[in-house]
Short mmCIF file of C-alpha atoms in Angstrom, two decimals:
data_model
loop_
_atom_site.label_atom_id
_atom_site.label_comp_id
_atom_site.label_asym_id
_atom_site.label_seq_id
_atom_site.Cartn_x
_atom_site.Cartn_y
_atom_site.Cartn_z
CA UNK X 1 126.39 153.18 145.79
CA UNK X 2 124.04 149.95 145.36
CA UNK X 3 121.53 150.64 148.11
CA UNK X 4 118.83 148.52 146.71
CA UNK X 5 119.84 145.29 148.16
CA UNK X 6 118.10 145.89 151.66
CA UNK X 7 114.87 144.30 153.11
CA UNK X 8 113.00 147.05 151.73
CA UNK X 9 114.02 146.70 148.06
CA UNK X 10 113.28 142.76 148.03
CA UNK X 11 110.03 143.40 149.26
CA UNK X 12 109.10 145.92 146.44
CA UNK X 13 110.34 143.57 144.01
CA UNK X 14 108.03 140.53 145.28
CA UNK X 15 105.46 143.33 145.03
CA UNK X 16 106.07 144.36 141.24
CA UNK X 17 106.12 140.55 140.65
CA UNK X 18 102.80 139.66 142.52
CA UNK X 19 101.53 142.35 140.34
CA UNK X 20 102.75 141.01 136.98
CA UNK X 21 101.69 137.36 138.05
CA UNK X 22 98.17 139.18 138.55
CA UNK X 23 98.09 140.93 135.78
CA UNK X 24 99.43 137.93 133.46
CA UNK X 25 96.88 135.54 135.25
CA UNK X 26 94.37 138.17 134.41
CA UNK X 27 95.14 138.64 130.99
CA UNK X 28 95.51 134.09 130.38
CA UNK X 29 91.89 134.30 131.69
CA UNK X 30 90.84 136.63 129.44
CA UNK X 31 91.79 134.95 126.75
CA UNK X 32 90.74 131.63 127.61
CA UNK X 33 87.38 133.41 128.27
CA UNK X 34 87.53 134.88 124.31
CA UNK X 35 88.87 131.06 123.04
CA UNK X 36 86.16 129.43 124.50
CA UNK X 37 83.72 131.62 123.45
CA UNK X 38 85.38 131.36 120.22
CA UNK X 39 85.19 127.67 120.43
CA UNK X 40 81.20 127.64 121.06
CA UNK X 41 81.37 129.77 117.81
CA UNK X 42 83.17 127.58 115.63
CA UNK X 43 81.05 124.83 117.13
CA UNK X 44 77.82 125.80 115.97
CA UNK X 45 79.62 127.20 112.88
CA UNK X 46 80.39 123.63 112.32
CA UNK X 47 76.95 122.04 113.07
CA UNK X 48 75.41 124.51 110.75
CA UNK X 49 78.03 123.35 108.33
CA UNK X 50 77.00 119.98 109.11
CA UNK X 51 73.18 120.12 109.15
CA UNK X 52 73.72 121.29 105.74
CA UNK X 53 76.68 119.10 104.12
CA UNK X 54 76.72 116.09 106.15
CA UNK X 55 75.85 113.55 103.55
CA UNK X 56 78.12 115.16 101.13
CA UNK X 57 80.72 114.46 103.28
CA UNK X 58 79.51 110.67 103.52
CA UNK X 59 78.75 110.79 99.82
CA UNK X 60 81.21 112.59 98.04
CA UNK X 61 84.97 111.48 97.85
CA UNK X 62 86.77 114.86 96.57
CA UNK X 63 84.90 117.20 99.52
CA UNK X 64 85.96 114.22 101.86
CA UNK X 65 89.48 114.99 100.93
CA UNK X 66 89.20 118.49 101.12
CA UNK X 67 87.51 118.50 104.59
CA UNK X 68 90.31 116.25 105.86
CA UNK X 69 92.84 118.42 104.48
CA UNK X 70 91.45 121.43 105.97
CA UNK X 71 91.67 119.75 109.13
CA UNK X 72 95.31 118.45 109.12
CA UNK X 73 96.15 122.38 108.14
CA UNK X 74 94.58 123.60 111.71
CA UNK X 75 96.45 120.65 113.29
CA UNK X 76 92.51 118.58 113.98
CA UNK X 77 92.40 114.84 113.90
CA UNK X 78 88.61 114.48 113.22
CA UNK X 79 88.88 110.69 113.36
CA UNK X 80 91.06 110.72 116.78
CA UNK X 81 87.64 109.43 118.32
CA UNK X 82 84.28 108.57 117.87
CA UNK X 83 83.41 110.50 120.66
CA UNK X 84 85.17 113.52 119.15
CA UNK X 85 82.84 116.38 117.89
CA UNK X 86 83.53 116.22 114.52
CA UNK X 87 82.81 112.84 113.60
CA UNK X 88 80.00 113.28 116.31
CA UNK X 89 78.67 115.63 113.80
CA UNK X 90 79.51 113.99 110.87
CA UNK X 91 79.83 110.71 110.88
CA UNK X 92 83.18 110.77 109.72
CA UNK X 93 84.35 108.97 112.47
CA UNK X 94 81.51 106.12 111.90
CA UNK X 95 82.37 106.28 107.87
CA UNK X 96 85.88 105.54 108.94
CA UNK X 97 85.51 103.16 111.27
CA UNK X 98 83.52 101.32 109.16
CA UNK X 99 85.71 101.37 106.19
CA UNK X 100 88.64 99.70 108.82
CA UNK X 101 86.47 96.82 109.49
CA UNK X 102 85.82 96.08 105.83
CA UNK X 103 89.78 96.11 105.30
CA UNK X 104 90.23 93.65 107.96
CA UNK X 105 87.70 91.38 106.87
CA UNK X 106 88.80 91.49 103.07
CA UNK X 107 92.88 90.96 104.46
CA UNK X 108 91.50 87.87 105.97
CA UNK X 109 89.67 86.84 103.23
CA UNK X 110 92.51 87.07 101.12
CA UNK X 111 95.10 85.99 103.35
CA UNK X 112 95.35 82.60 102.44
CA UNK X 113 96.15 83.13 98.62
CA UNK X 114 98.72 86.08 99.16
CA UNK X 115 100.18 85.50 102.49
CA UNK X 116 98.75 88.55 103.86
CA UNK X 117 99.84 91.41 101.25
CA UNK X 118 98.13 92.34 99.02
CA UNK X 119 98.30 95.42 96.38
CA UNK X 120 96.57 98.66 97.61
CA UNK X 121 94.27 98.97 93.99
CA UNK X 122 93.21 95.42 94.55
CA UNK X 123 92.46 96.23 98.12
CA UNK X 124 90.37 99.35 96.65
CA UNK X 125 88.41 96.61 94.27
CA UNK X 126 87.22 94.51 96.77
CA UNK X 127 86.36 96.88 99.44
CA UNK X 128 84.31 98.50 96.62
CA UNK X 129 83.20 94.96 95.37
CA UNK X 130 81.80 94.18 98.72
CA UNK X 131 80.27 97.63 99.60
CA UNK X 132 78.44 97.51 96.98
CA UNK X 133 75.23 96.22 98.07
CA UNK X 134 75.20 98.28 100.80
CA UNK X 135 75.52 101.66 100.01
CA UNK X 136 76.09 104.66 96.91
CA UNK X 137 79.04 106.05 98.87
CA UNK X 138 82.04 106.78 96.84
CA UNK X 139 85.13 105.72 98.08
CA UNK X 140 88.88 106.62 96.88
CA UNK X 141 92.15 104.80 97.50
CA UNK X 142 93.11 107.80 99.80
CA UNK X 143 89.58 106.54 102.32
CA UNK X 144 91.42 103.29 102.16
CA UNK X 145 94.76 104.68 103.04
CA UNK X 146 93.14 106.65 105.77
CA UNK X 147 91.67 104.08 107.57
CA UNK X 148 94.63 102.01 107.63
CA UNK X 149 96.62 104.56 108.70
CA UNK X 150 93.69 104.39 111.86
CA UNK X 151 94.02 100.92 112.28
CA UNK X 152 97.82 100.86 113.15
CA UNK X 153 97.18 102.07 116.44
CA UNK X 154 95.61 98.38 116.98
CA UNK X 155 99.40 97.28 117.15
CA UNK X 156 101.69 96.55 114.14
CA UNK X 157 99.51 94.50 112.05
CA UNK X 158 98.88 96.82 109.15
CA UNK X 159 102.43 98.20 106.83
CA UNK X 160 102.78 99.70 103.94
CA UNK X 161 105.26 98.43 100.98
CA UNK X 162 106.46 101.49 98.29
CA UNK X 163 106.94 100.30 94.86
CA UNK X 164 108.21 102.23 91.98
CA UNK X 165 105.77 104.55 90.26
CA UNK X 166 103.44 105.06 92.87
CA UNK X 167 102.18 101.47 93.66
CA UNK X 168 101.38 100.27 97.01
CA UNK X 169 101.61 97.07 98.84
CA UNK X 170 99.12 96.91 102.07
CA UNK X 171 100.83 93.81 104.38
CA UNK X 172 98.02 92.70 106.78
CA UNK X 173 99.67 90.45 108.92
CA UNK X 174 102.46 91.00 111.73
CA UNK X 175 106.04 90.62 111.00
CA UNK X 176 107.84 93.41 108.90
CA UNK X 177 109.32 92.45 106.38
CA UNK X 178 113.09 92.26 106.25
CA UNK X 179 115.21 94.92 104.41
CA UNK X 180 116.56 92.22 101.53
CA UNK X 181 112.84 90.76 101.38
CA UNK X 182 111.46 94.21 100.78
CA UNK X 183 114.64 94.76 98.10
CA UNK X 184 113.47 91.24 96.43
CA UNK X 185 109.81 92.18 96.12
CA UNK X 186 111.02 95.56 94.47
CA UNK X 187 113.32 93.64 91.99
CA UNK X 188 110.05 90.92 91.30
CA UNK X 189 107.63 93.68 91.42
CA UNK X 190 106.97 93.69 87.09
CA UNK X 191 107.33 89.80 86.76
CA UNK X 192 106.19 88.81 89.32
CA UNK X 193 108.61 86.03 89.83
CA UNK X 194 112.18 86.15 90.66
CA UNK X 195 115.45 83.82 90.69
CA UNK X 196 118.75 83.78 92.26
CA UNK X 197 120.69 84.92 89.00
CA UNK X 198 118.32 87.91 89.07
CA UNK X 199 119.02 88.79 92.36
CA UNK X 200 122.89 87.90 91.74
CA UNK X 201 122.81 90.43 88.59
CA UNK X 202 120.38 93.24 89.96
CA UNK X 203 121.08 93.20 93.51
CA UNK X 204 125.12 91.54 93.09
CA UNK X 205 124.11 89.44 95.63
CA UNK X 206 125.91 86.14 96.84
CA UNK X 207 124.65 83.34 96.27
CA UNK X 208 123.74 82.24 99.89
CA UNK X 209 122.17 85.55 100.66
CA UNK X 210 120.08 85.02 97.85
CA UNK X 211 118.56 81.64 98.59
CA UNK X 212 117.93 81.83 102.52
CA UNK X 213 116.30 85.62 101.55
CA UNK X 214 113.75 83.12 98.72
CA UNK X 215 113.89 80.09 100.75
CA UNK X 216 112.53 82.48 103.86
CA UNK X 217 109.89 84.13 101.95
CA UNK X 218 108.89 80.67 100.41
CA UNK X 219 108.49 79.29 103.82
CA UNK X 220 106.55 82.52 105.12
CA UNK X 221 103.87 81.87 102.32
CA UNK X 222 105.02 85.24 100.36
CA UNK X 223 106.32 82.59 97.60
CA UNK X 224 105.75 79.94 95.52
CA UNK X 225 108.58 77.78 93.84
CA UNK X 226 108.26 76.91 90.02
CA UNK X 227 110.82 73.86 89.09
CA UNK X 228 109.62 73.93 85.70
CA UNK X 229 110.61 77.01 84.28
CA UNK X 230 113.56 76.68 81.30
CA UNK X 231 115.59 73.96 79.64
CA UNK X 232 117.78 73.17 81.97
CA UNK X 233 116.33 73.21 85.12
CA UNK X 234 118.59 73.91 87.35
CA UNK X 235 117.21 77.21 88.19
CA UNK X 236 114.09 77.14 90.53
CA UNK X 237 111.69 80.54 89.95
CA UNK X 238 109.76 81.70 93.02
CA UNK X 239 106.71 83.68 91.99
CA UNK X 240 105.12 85.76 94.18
CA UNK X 241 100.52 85.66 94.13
CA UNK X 242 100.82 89.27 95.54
CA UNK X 243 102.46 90.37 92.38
CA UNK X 244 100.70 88.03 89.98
CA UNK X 245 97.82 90.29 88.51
CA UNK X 246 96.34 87.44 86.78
CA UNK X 247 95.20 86.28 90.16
CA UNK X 248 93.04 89.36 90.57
CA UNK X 249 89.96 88.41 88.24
CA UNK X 250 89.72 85.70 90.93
CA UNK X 251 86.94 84.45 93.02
CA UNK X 252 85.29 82.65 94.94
CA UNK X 253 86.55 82.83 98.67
CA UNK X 254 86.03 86.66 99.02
CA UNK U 1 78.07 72.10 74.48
CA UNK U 2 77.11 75.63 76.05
CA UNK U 3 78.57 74.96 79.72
CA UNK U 4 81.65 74.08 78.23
CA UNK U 5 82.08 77.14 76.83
CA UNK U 6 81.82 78.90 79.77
CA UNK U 7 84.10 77.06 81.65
CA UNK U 8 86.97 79.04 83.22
CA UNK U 9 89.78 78.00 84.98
CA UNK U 10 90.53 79.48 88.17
CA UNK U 11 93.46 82.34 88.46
CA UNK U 12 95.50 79.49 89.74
CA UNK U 13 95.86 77.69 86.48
CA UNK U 14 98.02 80.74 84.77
CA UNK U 15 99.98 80.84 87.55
CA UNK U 16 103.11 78.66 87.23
CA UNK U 17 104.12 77.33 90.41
CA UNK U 18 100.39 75.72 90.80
CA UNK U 19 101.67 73.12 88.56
CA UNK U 20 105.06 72.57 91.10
CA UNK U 21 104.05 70.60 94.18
CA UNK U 22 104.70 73.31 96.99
CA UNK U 23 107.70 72.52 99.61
CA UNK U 24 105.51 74.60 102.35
CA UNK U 25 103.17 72.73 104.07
CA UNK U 26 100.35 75.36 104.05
CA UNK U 27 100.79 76.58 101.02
CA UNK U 28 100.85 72.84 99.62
CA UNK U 29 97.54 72.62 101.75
CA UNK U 30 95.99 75.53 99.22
CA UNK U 31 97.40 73.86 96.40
CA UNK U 32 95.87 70.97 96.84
CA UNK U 33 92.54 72.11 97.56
CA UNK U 34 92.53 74.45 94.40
CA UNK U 35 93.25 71.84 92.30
CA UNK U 36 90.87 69.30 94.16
CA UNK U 37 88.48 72.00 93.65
CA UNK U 38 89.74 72.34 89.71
CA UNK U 39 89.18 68.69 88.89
CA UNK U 40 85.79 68.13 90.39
CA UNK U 41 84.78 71.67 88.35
CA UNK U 42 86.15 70.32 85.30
CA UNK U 43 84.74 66.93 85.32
CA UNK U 44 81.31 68.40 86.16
CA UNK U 45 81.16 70.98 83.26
CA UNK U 46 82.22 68.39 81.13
CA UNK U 47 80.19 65.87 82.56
CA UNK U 48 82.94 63.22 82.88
CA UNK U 49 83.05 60.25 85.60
CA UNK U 50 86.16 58.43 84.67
CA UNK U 51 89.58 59.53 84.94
CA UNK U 52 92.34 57.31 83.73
CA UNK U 53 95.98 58.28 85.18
CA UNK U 54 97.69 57.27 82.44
CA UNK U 55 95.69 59.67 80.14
CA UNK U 56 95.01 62.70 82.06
CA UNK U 57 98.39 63.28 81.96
CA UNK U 58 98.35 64.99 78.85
CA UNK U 59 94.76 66.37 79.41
CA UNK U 60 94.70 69.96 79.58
CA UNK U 61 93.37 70.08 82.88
CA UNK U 62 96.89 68.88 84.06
CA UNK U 63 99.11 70.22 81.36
CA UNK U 64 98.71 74.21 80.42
CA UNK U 65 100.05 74.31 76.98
CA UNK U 66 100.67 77.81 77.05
CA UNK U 67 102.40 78.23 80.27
CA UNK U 68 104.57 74.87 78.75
CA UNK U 69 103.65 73.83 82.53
CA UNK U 70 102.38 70.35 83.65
CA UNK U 71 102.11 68.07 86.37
CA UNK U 72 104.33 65.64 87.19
CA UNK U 73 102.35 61.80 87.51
CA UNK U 74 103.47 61.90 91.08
CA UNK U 75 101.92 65.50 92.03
CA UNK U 76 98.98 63.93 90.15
CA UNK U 77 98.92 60.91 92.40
CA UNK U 78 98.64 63.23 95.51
CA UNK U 79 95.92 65.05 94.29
CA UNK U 80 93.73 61.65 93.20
CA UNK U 81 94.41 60.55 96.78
CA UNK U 82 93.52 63.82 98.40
CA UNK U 83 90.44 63.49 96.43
CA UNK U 84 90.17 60.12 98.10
CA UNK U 85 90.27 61.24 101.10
CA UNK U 86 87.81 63.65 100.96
CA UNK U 87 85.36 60.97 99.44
CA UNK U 88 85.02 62.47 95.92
CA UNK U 89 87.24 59.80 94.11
CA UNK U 90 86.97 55.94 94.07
CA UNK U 91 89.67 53.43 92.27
CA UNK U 92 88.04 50.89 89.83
CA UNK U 93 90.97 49.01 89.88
CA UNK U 94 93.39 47.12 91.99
CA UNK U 95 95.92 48.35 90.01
CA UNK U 96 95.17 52.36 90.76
CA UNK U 97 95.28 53.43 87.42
CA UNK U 98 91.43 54.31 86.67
CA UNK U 99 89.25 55.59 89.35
CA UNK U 100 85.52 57.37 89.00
CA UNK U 101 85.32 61.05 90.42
CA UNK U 102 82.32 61.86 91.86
CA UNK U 103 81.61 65.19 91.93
CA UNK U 104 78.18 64.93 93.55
CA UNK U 105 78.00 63.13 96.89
CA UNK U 106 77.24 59.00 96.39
CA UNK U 107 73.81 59.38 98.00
CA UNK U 108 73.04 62.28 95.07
CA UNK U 109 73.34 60.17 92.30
#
């Protein structure tokens, strides 16, 4: 009893779909016509916001973070690019930017003592040290965490190191770090130092794993052997300038 | 002497490996020039001219008590000669064992 399957019923069914595709394309217009005039809105919703707030923003660390956060909630990247609206407006982009070129330049500074990483606070310090003169802006760790998260896209020079309780190594130049370097640097990380018996008792590492994992870092820069440390001697002690927080009243090269 | 006082040794000099002469070349090559840079500091501030190997052994500018760190004579030798090099040290004697550090440049004096 199926007689719809002649010419007459595929034609009416192209019809009913030509007319959904019409009414569909009708209603997608519609709505693009409502999102862009929604868009314009929010746009001049946002440069009023701007006119008024725009140095805050610059100025004022805690309603940087809140902006920001406001903006990863509606899925915005207002750093993306310089030419996006947002930091056209606000100079976030700019403040950012900025901030990224002062990291670089302090890495390099530094690079020679620590053998390119460096703990995030004593990042923070001298990014602050050497703003200083230039401008009342606050900044917060988070600005500094920000940017660098802006300047991996430049390739994998910048990484980040976890230690316990919260603290944060910032490695500045190329080359990750392998998985039993970045286990030794979490077992020196209070000390500062480190020897094959610690690594043996902490880590129950062989011996041979141990040394080529020191000798490597030692030969990278990261460490610095100490043949002087106990009676007897026999046990060298690498010691790591990253770690050592004596070394942050320092200096003159920065 | 006030400038005495407020002489401070560099980061470096709590650090123990600075007194271990480095197996890396580079990081030898900072060594060296910290402590090049330590000596001529030191012997300005307290306007010294004459180092004699034998004694500055035990001087605290080579020996941190409190660290129970020092340098070995032959680290020490490498540093005198890098200092040679670089035109800030002359030996008085044949014999290498006293030498005058000249922390301002020959024509200054």
């Amino acid at each position: 009893m199926n007689r719809r399957v002649g010419i007459g019923a595929i034609d009416k069914k192209k019809l009913t779909e030509a007319r959904f595709r019409d009414r569909g394309e009708e209603l997608a217009a519609d709505q693009l016509r409502q999102l862009s005039s929604q868009l314009g809105t929010l746009k001049s919703k946002v440069e009023e916001f701007a006119e008024k707030h725009k140095n805050e923003i610059r100025k004022n660390l805690e309603f940087r973070r809140q902006f920001q956060e406001m903006c990863a909630s509606i899925g915005v990247d207002p750093l993306a690019s310089s030419k996006g609206f947002w930091s056209e407006m606000l100079g976030v982009g700019d403040f950012y930017y900025e901030l990224g070129v002062q990291i670089v330049e302090v890495c390099m500074a530094t690079n020679h003592k620590n053998g390119g990483i460096m703990p995030l606070e004593e990042l923070f310090q001298r990014v602050v040290r050497s703003r200083r003169k230039t401008s009342g802006q606050q900044l917060s760790t988070d600005d500094i965490l920000r940017a660098i998260d802006k300047l991996k896209i430049l390739g994998n020079g910048f990484t980040l190191i976890k230690l316990d309780r919260g603290r944060i190594l910032v490695q500045s130049v190329p080359g990750e770090l392998s998985l039993d370097q970045n286990q030794v640097i979490q077992v020196a990380q209070e000390t500062a130092c480190i020897t094959v018996l610690d690594l043996k008792v902490k880590l129950k590492w062989q011996e041979e794993r141990s040394k080529k994992v020191l000798q490597d870092m030692v030969s990278s820069g990261f460490a610095w052997v100490d043949l002087q440390a106990g009676v007897g001697n026999s046990d060298i002690v690498y010691w790591f300038p990253t770690l050592f927080s004596a070394s942050f009243n320092s200096d003159a090269t920065s | 002497m006030s400038t005495q006082d407020k002489f401070e040794m560099p980061w470096q000099y709590s650090f123990p490996p600075f007194f271990t002469l480095q197996p890396n070349l580079d990081t030898r090559k900072l060594q060296l020039d910290a402590w090049c840079a330590l000596v001529l500091s030191y012997f300005r501030t307290h306007r010294l001219c004459v180092i004699d190997v034998n004694e500055s052994q035990s001087s605290p500018l080579f020996s941190n008590t409190t660290l129970n760190r020092k340098l070995s004579p032959e680290t020490i030798s490498v540093i005198l000669d890098e200092l040679r090099k670089t035109g800030n040290l002359e030996w008085i004697d044949k014999n290498k064992r006293r030498a005058w550090v000249l922390w301002k440049s020959v024509d200054e004096w």
